[in-house]
Coordinates of C-alpha atoms in Angstrom, one line a residue:
M160 CA -13.2 33.3 21.1
P161 CA -11.8 30.1 22.9
I162 CA -15.1 28.3 21.6
I163 CA -14.2 29.2 17.8
V164 CA -10.7 28.3 18.1
S165 CA -11.6 24.9 19.8
Q166 CA -14.1 24.4 16.8
M167 CA -11.4 25.3 13.9
S168 CA -9.1 22.8 15.5
R169 CA -11.8 20.2 15.6
E170 CA -12.5 20.7 12.0
G171 CA -8.8 20.6 11.2
S172 CA -8.4 17.5 13.0
K173 CA -11.3 16.0 11.2
H174 CA -9.8 17.1 7.8
L175 CA -6.4 15.8 8.6
S176 CA -8.0 12.4 9.9
S177 CA -9.8 12.1 6.6
L178 CA -6.9 12.8 4.7
K179 CA -4.7 10.2 6.6
S180 CA -7.4 7.5 6.1
S181 CA -7.9 8.2 2.6
F182 CA -4.0 7.9 2.1
I183 CA -3.9 4.8 4.1
S184 CA -6.9 3.3 2.3
T185 CA -5.3 4.1 -1.1
I186 CA -1.9 2.8 -0.2
S187 CA -3.3 -0.4 1.7
H188 CA -5.4 -1.2 -1.6
E189 CA -2.2 -0.6 -4.0
L190 CA 0.0 -2.8 -1.9
R191 CA -2.8 -5.8 -1.5
T192 CA -2.7 -6.8 -5.2
P193 CA 0.9 -7.5 -5.5
L194 CA 1.4 -8.9 -1.7
T195 CA -1.3 -11.6 -2.7
K196 CA 0.5 -12.6 -5.6
I197 CA 3.7 -13.0 -3.5
L198 CA 2.0 -15.0 -0.8
L199 CA -0.1 -17.1 -3.2
S200 CA 2.9 -17.9 -5.5
A201 CA 5.1 -18.6 -2.3
E202 CA 2.5 -21.1 -0.7
L203 CA 2.1 -23.0 -3.9
L204 CA 5.8 -23.4 -4.1
E205 CA 5.7 -24.3 -0.5
R206 CA 2.8 -26.8 -0.7
H207 CA 3.3 -28.2 -4.0
S208 CA 7.2 -27.9 -4.9
R209 CA 7.4 -31.9 -5.5
K210 CA 4.8 -31.9 -7.9
L211 CA 5.5 -28.8 -9.9
S212 CA 8.1 -28.7 -12.9
E213 CA 11.0 -26.8 -13.0
D214 CA 9.2 -24.2 -15.4
K215 CA 6.4 -24.2 -13.0
K216 CA 8.5 -23.3 -10.2
Q217 CA 10.4 -20.5 -12.3
E218 CA 7.2 -19.2 -13.3
H219 CA 6.1 -18.7 -9.7
I220 CA 9.2 -17.5 -8.5
Q221 CA 9.0 -14.9 -11.3
K222 CA 5.5 -13.9 -10.4
I223 CA 7.0 -13.5 -6.7
K224 CA 9.9 -11.2 -8.2
D225 CA 7.4 -9.2 -10.6
A226 CA 5.1 -8.5 -7.4
A227 CA 8.0 -7.3 -5.4
K228 CA 8.9 -5.0 -8.0
E229 CA 5.5 -3.7 -8.5
M230 CA 5.5 -2.9 -4.8
K231 CA 8.9 -1.1 -5.0
E232 CA 7.8 0.8 -7.9
L233 CA 4.7 1.8 -6.1
L234 CA 6.5 2.9 -3.1
N235 CA 8.8 4.9 -5.0
S236 CA 6.1 6.6 -7.1
T237 CA 5.5 10.2 -7.4
E238 CA 1.9 9.4 -6.5
V239 CA 2.7 8.1 -3.0
A240 CA 5.2 11.3 -2.8
E241 CA 2.6 13.7 -3.9
Q242 CA -0.1 12.1 -1.4
L243 CA 2.5 12.1 1.4
A244 CA 3.2 15.9 0.5
E245 CA -0.3 16.7 0.4
V246 CA -1.0 15.3 4.1
A247 CA 2.5 16.8 5.4
N248 CA 1.3 20.4 3.8
E249 CA -2.1 20.3 5.6
I250 CA -0.4 19.4 9.0
P251 CA 0.9 23.1 9.6
E252 CA -2.6 24.8 8.6
L253 CA -4.4 22.6 10.8
V254 CA -2.4 23.0 14.0

């Protein structure tokens, strides 16, 4: 009997690990795009602000704001909440 319980525990741990990896991968991918926009626009402003017109500076500032808003919306989205709930709901079954 202990062998069966141990095997079930290992399978549950593998499943939980798979869910966790999938969740982290999805969130990481979704956050990477707006974060890249923020970093690139900030870098352009930092390196070339003297050469950029005020309109171009404002354009990059707006890109930063838009990307930050996109990240905030993603973090507040029901998709993220649903994925977190799915992982949380799996934990009691696997323990």
